[in-house]
CSV table of C-alpha atoms in Angstrom, one decimal:
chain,number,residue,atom,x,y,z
A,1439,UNK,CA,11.6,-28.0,-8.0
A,1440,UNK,CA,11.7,-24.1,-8.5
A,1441,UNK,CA,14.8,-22.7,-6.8
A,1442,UNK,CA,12.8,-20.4,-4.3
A,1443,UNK,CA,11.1,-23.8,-3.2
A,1444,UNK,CA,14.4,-25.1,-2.8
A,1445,UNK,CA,15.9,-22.1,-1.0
A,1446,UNK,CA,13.4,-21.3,1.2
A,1447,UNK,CA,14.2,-20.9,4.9
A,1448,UNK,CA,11.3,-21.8,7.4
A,1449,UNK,CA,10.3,-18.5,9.5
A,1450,UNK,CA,10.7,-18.7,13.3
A,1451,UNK,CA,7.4,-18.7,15.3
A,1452,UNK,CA,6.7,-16.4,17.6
A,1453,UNK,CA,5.7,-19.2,20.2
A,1454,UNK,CA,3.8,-22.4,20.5
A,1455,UNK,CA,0.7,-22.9,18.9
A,1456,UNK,CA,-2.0,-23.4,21.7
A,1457,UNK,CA,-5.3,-23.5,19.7
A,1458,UNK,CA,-7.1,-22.3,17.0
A,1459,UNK,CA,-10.4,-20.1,17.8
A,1460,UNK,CA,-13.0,-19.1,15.1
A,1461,UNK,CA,-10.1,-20.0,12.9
A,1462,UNK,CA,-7.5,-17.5,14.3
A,1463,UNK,CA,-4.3,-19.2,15.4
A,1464,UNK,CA,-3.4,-18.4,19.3
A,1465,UNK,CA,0.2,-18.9,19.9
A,1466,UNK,CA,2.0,-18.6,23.5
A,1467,UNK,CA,5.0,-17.0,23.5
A,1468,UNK,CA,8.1,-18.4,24.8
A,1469,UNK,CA,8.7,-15.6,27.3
A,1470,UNK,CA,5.4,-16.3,29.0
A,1471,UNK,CA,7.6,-18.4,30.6
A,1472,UNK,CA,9.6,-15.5,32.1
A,1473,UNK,CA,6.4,-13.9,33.8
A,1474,UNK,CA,4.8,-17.9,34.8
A,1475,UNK,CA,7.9,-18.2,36.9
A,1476,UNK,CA,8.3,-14.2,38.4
A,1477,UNK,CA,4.3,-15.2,39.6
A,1478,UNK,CA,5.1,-18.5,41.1
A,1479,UNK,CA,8.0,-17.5,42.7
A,1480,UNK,CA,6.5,-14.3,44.4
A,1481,UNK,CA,2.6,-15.7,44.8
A,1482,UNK,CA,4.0,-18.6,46.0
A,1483,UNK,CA,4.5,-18.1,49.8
A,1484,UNK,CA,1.1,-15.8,50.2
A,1485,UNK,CA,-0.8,-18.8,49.3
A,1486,UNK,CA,1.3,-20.5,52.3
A,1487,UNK,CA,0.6,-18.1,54.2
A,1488,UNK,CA,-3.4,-17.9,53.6
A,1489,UNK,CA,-3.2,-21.8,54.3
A,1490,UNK,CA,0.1,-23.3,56.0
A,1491,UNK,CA,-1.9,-26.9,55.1
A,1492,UNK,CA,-1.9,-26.6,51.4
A,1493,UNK,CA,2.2,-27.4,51.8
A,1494,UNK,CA,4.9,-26.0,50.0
A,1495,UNK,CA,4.6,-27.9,46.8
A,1496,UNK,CA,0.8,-27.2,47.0
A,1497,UNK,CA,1.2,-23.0,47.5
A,1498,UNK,CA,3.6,-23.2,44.5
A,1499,UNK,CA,1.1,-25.3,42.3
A,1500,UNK,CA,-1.8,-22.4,43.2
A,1501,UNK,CA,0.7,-19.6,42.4
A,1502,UNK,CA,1.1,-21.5,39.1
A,1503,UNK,CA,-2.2,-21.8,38.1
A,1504,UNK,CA,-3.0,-18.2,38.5
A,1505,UNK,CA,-0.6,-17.3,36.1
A,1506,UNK,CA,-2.3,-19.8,33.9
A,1507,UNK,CA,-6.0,-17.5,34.7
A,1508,UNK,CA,-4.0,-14.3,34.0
A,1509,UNK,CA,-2.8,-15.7,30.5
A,1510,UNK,CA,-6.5,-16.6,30.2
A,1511,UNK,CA,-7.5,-13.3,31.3
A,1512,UNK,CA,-4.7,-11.7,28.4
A,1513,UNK,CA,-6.6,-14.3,26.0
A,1514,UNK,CA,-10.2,-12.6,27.1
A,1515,UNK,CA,-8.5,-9.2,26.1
A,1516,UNK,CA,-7.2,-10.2,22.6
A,1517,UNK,CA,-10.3,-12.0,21.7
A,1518,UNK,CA,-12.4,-9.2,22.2
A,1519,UNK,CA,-10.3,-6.6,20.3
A,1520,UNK,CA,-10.1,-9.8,17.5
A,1521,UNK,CA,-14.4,-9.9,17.9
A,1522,UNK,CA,-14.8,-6.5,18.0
A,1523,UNK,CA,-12.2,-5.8,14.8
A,1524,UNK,CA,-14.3,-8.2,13.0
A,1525,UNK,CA,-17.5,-6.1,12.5
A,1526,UNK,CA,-15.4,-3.8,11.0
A,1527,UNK,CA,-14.5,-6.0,8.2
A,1528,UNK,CA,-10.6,-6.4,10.0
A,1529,UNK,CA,-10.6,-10.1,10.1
A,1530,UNK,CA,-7.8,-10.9,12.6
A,1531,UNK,CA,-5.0,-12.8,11.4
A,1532,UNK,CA,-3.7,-14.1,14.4
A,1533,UNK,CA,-3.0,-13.7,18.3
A,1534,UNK,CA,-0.1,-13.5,20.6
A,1535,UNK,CA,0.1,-13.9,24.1
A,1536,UNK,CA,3.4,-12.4,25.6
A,1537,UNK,CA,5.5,-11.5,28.9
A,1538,UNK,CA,4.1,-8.4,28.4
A,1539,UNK,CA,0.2,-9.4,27.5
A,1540,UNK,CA,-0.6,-9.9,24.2
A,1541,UNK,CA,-1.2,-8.3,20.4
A,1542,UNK,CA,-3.4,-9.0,17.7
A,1543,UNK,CA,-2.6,-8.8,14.1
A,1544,UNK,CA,-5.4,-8.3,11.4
A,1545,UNK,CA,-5.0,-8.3,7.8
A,1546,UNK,CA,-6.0,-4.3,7.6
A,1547,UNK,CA,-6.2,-1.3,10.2
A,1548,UNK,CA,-8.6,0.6,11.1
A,1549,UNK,CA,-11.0,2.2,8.1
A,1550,UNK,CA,-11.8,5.2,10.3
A,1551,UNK,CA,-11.2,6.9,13.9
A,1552,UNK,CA,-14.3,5.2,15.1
A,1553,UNK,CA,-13.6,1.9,14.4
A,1554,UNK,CA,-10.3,1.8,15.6
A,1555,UNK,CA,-11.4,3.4,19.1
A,1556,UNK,CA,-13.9,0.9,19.6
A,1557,UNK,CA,-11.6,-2.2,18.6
A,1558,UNK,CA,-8.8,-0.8,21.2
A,1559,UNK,CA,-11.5,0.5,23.9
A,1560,UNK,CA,-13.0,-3.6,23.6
A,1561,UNK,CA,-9.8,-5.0,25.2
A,1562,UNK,CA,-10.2,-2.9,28.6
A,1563,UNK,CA,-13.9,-3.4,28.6
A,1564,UNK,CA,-13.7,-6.9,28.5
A,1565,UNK,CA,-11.2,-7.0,31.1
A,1566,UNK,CA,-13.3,-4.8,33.8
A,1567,UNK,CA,-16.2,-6.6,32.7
A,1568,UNK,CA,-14.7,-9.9,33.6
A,1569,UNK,CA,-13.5,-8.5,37.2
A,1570,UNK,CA,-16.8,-7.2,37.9
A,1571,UNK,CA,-19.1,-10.8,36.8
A,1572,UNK,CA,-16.3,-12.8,38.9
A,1573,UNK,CA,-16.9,-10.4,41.7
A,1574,UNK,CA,-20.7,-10.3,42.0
A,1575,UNK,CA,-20.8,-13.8,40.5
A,1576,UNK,CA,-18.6,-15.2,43.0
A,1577,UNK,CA,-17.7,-12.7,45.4
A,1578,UNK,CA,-20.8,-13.8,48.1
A,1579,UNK,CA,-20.1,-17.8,48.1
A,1580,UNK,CA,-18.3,-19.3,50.5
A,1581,UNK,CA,-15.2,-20.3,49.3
A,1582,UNK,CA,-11.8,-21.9,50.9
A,1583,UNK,CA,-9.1,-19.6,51.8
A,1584,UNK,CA,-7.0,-20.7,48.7
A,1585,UNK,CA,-10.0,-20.2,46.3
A,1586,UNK,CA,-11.1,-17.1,48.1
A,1587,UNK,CA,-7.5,-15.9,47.5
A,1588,UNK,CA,-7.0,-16.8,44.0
A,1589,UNK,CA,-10.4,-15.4,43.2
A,1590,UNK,CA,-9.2,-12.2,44.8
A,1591,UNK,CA,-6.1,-11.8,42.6
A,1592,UNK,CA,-7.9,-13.1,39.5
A,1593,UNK,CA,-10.2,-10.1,39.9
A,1594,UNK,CA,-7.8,-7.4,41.2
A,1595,UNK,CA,-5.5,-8.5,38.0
A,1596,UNK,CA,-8.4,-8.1,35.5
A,1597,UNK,CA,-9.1,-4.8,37.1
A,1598,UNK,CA,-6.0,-3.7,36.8
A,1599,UNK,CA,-5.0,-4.8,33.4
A,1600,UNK,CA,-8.2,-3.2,32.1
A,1601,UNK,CA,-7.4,0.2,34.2
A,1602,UNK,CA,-4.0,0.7,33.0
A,1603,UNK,CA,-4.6,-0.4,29.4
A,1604,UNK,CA,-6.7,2.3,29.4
A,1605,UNK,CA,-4.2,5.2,30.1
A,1606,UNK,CA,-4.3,7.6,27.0
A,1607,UNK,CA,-0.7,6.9,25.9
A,1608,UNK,CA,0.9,4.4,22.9
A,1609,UNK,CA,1.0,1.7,22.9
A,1610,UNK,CA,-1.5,1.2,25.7
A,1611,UNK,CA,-4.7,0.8,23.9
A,1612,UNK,CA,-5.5,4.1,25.5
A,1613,UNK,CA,-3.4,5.7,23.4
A,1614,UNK,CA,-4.8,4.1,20.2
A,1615,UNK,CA,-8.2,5.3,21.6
A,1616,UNK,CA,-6.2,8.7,22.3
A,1617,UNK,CA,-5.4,8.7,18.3
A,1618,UNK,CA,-8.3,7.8,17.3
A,1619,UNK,CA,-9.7,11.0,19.0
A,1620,UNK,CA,-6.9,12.6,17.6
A,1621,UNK,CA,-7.3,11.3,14.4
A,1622,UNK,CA,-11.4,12.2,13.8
A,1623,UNK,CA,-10.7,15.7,15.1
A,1624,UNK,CA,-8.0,16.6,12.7
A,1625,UNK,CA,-8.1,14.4,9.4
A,1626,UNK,CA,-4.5,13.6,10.2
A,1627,UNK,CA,-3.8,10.1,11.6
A,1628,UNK,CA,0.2,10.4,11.6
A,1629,UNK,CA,-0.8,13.6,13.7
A,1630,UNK,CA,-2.5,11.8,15.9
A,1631,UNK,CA,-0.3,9.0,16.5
A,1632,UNK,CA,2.5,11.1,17.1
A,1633,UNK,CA,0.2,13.2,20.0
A,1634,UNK,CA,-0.3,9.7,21.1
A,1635,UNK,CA,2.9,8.8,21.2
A,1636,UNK,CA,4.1,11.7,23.3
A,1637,UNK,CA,1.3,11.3,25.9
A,1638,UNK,CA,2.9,7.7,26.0
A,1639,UNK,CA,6.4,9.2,27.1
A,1640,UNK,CA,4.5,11.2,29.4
A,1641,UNK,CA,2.8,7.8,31.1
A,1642,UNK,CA,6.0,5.9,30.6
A,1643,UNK,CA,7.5,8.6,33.2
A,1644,UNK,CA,5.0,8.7,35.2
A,1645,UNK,CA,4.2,5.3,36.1
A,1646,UNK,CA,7.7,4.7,37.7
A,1647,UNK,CA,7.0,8.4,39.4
A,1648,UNK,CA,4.3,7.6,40.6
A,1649,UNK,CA,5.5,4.1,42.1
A,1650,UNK,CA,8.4,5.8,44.1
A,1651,UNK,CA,5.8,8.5,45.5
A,1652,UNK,CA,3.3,6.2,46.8
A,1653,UNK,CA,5.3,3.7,47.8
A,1654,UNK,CA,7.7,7.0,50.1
A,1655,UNK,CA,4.4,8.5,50.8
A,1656,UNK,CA,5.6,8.0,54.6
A,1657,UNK,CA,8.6,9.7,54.3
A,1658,UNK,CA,10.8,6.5,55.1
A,1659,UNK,CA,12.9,4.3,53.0
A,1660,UNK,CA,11.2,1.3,53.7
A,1661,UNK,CA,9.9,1.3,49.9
A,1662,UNK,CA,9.8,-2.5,48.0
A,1663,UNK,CA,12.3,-2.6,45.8
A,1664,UNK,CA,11.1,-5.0,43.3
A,1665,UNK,CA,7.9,-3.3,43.2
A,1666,UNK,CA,10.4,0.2,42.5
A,1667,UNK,CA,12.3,-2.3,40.2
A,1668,UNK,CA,9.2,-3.7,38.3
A,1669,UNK,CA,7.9,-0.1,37.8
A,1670,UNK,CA,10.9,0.7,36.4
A,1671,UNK,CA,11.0,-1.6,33.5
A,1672,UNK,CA,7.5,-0.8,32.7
A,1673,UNK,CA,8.1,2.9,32.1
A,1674,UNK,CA,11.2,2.0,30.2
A,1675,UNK,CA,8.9,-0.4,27.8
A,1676,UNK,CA,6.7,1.9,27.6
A,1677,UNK,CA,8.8,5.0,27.1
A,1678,UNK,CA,10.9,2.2,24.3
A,1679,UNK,CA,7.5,1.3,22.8
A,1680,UNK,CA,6.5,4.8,22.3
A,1681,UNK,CA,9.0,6.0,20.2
A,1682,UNK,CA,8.8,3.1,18.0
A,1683,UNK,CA,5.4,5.2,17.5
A,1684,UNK,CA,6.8,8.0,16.8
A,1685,UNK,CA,9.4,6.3,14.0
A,1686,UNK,CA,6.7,4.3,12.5
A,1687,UNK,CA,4.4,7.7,12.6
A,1688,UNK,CA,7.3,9.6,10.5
A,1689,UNK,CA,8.4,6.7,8.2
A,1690,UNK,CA,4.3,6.6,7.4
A,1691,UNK,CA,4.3,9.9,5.8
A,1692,UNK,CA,7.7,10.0,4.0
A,1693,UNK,CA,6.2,7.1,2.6
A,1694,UNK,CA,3.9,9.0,-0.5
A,1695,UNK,CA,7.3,9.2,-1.8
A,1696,UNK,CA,7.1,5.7,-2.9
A,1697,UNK,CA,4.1,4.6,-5.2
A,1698,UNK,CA,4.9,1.8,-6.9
A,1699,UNK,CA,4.6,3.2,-10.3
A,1700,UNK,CA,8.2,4.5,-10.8
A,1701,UNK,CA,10.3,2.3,-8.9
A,1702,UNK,CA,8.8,-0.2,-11.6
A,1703,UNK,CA,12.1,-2.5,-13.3
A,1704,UNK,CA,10.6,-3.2,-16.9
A,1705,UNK,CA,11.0,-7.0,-17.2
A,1706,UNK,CA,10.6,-9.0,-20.4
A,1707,UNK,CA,7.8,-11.8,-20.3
A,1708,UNK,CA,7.7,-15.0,-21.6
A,1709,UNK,CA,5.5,-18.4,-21.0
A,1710,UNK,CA,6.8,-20.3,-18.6
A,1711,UNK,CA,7.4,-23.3,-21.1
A,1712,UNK,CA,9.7,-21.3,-22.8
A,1713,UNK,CA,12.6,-23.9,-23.5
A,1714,UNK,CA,16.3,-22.4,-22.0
A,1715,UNK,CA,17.9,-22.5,-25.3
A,1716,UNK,CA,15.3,-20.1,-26.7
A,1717,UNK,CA,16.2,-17.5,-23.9
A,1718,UNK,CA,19.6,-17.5,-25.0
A,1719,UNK,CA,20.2,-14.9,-27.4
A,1720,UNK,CA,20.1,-11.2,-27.5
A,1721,UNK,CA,17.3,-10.5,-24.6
A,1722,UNK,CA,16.0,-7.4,-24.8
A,1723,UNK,CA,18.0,-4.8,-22.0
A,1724,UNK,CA,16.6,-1.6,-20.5
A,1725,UNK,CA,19.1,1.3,-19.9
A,1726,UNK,CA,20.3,0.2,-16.5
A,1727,UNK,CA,21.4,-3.8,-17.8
A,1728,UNK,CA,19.6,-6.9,-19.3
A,1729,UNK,CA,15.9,-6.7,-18.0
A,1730,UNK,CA,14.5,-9.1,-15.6
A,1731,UNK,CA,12.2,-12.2,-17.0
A,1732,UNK,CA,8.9,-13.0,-15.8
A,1733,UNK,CA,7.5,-16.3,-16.6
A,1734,UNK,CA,3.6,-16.4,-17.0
A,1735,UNK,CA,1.0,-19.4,-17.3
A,1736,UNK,CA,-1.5,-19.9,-19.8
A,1737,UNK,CA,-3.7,-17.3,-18.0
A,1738,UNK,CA,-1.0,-14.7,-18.0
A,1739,UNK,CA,-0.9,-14.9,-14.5
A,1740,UNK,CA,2.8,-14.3,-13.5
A,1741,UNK,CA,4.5,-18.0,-11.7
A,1742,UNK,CA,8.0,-17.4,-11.1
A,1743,UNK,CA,11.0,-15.0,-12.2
A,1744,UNK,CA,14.5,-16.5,-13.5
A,1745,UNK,CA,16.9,-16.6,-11.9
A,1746,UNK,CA,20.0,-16.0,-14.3
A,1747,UNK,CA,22.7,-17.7,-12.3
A,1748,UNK,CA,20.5,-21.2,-11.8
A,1749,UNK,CA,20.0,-20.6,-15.7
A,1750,UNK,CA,23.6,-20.7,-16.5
A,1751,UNK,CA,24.3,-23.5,-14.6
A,1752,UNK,CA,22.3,-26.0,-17.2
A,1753,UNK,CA,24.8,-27.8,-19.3
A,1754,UNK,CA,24.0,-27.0,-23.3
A,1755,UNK,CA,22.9,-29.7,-23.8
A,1756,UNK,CA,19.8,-29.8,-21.8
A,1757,UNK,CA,19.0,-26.0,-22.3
A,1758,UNK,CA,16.7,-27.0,-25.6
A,1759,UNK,CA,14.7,-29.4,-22.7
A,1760,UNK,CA,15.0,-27.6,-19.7
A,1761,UNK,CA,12.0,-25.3,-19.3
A,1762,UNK,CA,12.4,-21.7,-18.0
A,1763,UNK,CA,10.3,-22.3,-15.0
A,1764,UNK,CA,13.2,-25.1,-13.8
A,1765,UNK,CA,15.6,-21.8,-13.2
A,1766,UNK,CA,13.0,-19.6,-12.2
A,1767,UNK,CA,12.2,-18.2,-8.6
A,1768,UNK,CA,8.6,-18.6,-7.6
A,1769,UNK,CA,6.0,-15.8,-7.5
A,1770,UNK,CA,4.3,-16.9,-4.0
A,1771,UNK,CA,0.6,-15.8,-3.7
A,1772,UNK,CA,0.4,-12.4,-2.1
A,1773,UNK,CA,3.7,-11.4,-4.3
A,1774,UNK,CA,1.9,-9.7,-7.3
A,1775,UNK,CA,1.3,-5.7,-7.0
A,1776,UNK,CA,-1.2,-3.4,-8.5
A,1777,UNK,CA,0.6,-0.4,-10.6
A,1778,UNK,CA,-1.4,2.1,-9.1
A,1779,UNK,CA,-0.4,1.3,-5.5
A,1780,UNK,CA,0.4,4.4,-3.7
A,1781,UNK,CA,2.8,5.1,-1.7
A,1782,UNK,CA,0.7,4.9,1.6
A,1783,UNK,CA,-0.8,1.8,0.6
A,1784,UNK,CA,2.6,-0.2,-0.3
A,1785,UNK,CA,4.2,1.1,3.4
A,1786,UNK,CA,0.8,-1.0,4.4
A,1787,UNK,CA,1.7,-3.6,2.5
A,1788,UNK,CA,5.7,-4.1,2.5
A,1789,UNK,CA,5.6,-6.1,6.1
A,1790,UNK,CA,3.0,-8.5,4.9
A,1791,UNK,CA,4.2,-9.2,1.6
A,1792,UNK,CA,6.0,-12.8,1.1
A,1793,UNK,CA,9.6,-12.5,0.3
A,1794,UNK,CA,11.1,-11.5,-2.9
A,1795,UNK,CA,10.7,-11.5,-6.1
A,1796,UNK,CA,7.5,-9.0,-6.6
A,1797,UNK,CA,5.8,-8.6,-10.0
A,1798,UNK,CA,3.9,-5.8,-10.3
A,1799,UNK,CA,0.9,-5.7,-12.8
A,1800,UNK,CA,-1.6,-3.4,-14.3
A,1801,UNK,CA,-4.6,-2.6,-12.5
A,1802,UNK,CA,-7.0,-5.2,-14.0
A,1803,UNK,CA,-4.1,-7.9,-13.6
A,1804,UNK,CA,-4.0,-8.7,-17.5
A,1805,UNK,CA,-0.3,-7.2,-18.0
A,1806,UNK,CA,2.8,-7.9,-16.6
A,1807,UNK,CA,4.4,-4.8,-16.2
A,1808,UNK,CA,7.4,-5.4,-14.5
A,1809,UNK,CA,8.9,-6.2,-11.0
A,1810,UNK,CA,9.7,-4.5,-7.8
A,1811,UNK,CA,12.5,-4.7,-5.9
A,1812,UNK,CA,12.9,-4.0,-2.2
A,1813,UNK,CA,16.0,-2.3,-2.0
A,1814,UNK,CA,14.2,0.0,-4.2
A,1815,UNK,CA,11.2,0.7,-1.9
A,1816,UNK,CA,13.5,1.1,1.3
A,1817,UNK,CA,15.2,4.5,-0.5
A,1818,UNK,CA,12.4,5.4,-1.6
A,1819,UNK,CA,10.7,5.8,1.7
A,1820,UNK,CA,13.7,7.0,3.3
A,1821,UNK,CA,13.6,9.7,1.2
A,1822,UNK,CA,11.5,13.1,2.7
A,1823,UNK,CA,8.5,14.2,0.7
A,1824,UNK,CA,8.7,18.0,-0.9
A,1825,UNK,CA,7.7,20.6,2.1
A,1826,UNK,CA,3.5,20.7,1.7
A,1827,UNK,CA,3.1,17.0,0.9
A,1828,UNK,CA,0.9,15.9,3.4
A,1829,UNK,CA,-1.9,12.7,3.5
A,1830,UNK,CA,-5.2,12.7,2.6
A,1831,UNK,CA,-7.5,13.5,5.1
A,1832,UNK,CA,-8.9,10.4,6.9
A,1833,UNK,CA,-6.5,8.3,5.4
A,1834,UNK,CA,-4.6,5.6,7.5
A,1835,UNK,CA,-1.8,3.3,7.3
A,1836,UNK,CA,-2.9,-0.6,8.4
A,1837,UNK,CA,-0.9,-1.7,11.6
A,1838,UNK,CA,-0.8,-5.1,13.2
C-alpha cells in the first residue's frame, strides 16, 4: 500500500447527504438545524393561534414542516443557478443547503460577464417565480386556516428570499449580478468584485438601519427586539462576507506573480519498478539539496513521489526487492499541472487541487518536469506584482 493511501485522513463533510439530482450531490448542512428550530419555536404559537384545535404538539409539527418548504424553497434556488450554470458549460459540482440558505460549487466560474449575471440573476427568478405560481395557483381555493397560513408564509418567504437576494451587494447574488455589470463595462473583473463588494458593506449597514427605522417609525420604543436582534446578525454576515470579497478580490490579482513555471523543483524520474537498492547511490542533486523523485508508469504518466524517510526505513536486505513505488506517495488524479499554467489560472486551481504532492508536466503531458510545492505557491501569491501589472481584459478567476 503506497504511504499517501495509508496516511490519508478522510475530509469532514459539510453535512448530510440528502440526495443526488441530475447527478449533483445535495447535502444538508448541520446548522440547518439551528434555523429548523429558531422557525418552530417562533411559528409555533401563530399556527395556535390561527387554529387553537390543531393542539400544541400539532402547531409545533406545522411550524416544523414549513421550515422543511423553506429548505425546499433554498433547494429551488440552488438548482436553478446549478440549471442555469450548466448551459454555460459550468457543470455544478455540488450543492449546500445552510443556516444561511445555500451555495453551489461548479468546477469553473463564469467565462464572461453575461454568463455569470444570468447564473446569479436565476436564483431570485426562481424564487419570485415560485411565490407568484403558489399564489395564483393556490391563492383562490379554499383552504383550512392551517394550510391557508402555511401557504401564506411559504409564499411571503419565497418572495422575500428572491427580493433580498437581489440587492446589488456581495455576496448577495445581486452583487454578483452587480460585478458582472461591473465587469462587462470595464474589462476588469477584480474591479468589479471589489465595487461589488463595497456596495455589499453599504447593504450590510443598511439592512440593520433600515430595521431600527421601520420598526421606531412611531416614535416609541415598542420596537421587537429579536426582529432588531436578527437584523443585526444579518448585516454583520453580510458586512463579514463582504470583505472576504474584497480579500479574495486582492489575493486574485497578486496572483500573476505565481505561474507555475518558476516555482518548478527539478525532480529526477525514474519507472516506478525501479528496485530501492538501485536508488541508492549518488542521485542527482539540484543546487538547493538532493532533487525530488518522481516515479512514472509505462506510459510515462507520473503515479507517485518518494518519500525518502519511508525509503530509509526498508531493511538492506529487501531494498534490491522492494520497488520504489512501496515508499512512494501517490500522485492522486487531478494532482498533475501543466508548465504553462499562469498565475491566474493556478489561484483557480490551488482550492480544488487534491492534497500534496503535485507534478507538474509539459504542456502535451509527455515530460515530467518536476514538482510543485505549496508552501511555494503561498509566497508567491503573497507577494505584490510590479506597479502596472494588471489582468487581461475579460479574464476571470473561477469561484465556487
Amino acid at each position: 500500500m503506497p504511504l499517501s493511501d495509508a496516511r490519508a485522513r478522510p475530509r469532514r463533510s459539510p453535512g448530510w447527504h440528502l440526495a443526488t439530482i441530475t447527478g449533483v450531490p445535495v447535502l444538508l448542512a448541520r446548522s440547518w438545524l439551528i434555523i429548523a428550530l429558531a422557525i418552530t419555536v417562533l411559528f409555533g404559537p401563530q399556527v395556535a393561534r390561527v387554529d387553537p384545535g390543531v393542539g400544541t404538539f400539532g402547531a409545533y409539527g406545522v411550524a416544523l414542516l414549513y421550515a422543511v418548504l423553506l429548505l425546499l424553497s433554498v433547494l429551488v434556488h440552488e438548482l436553478a443557478h446549478a440549471v442555469t450554470a450548466a448551459g454555460f458549460s459550468m457543470s455544478p459540482t455540488q450543492i449546500v443547503l445552510t443556516l444561511w440558505g445555500g451555495h453551489t460549487s461548479f468546477d469553473r466560474d463564469a467565462p464572461g460577464p453575461w454568463a455569470s449575471f444570468v447564473v446569479s440573476a436565476a436564483g431570485p427568478v426562481s424564487n419570485v417565480a415560485l411565490a407568484a405560481a403558489l399564489y395564483w395557483g393556490l391563492g383562490g381555493a379554499t383552504l383550512p386556516p392551517v394550510a391557508q397560513l402555511l401557504l401564506l408564509a411559504v409564499v411571503l418567504s419565497n418572495a422575500f428570499v428572491g427580493v433580498t437576494n437581489a440587492l446589488p451587494g456581495l455576496p448577495l447574488d445581486g452583487g454578483r449580478m452587480l460585478e458582472a455589470l461591473v465587469w462587462a463595462l470595464t474589462g476588469d473583473r477584480d474591479r468589479a468584485t471589489v465595487v461589488a463588494a463595497l456596495v455589499g458593506r453599504v447593504v450590510a449597514i443598511a439592512v440593520p438601519v433600515l430595521a431600527a427605522v421601520f420598526l421606531l417609525r412611531d416614535g416609541s420604543l415598542r420596537a421587537d427586539v429579536l426582529t432588531l436582534a436578527w437584523s443585526a446578525l444579518v448585516g454583520a454576515l453580510l458586512w463579514t462576507s463582504a470583505g472576504g470579497e474584497l480579500a479574495y478580490a486582492r489575493a486574485r490579482r497578486r496572483a500573476s506573480a505565481a505561474d507555475v513555471a518558476p516555482l518548478v523543483v527539478a525532480c529526477v524520474v525514474v519507472p516506478a519498478s525501479t528496485p530501492l537498492a538501485d536508488l541508492d547511490p549518488a542521485t542527482p542533486t539540484a543546487a538547493d539539496g538532493v532533487r525530488p523523485v518522481v516515479l512514472v508508469d509505462d506510459t510515462g504518466r507520473p503515479v507517485g513521489v518518494l518519500d525518502p524517510a519511508a525509503a530509509a526505513s526498508v531493511p538492506p536486505a529487501r531494498r534490491g526487492a522492494a520497488p520504489a513505488s512501496a515508499a512512494a506517495l501517490s500522485v492522486a488524479p487531478g494532482a498533475v499541472i501543466a508548465v504553462s499554467t499562469s498565475g491566474r489560472e493556478l489561484f483557480d486551481l490551488v482550492p480544488r487541487l487534491p492534497p500534496e504532492p503535485w507534478v507538474v508536466v509539459s504542456d502535451d503531458g509527455a515530460r515530467v518536469l518536476g514538482l510543485l510545492r505549496s508552501i511555494d505557491v503561498a509566497a508567491a501569491m503573497s507577494s505584490r506584482p510590479a506597479r502596472g501589472a494588471g489582468r487581461r481584459a475579460g479574464s476571470g478567476a473561477p469561484r465556487t
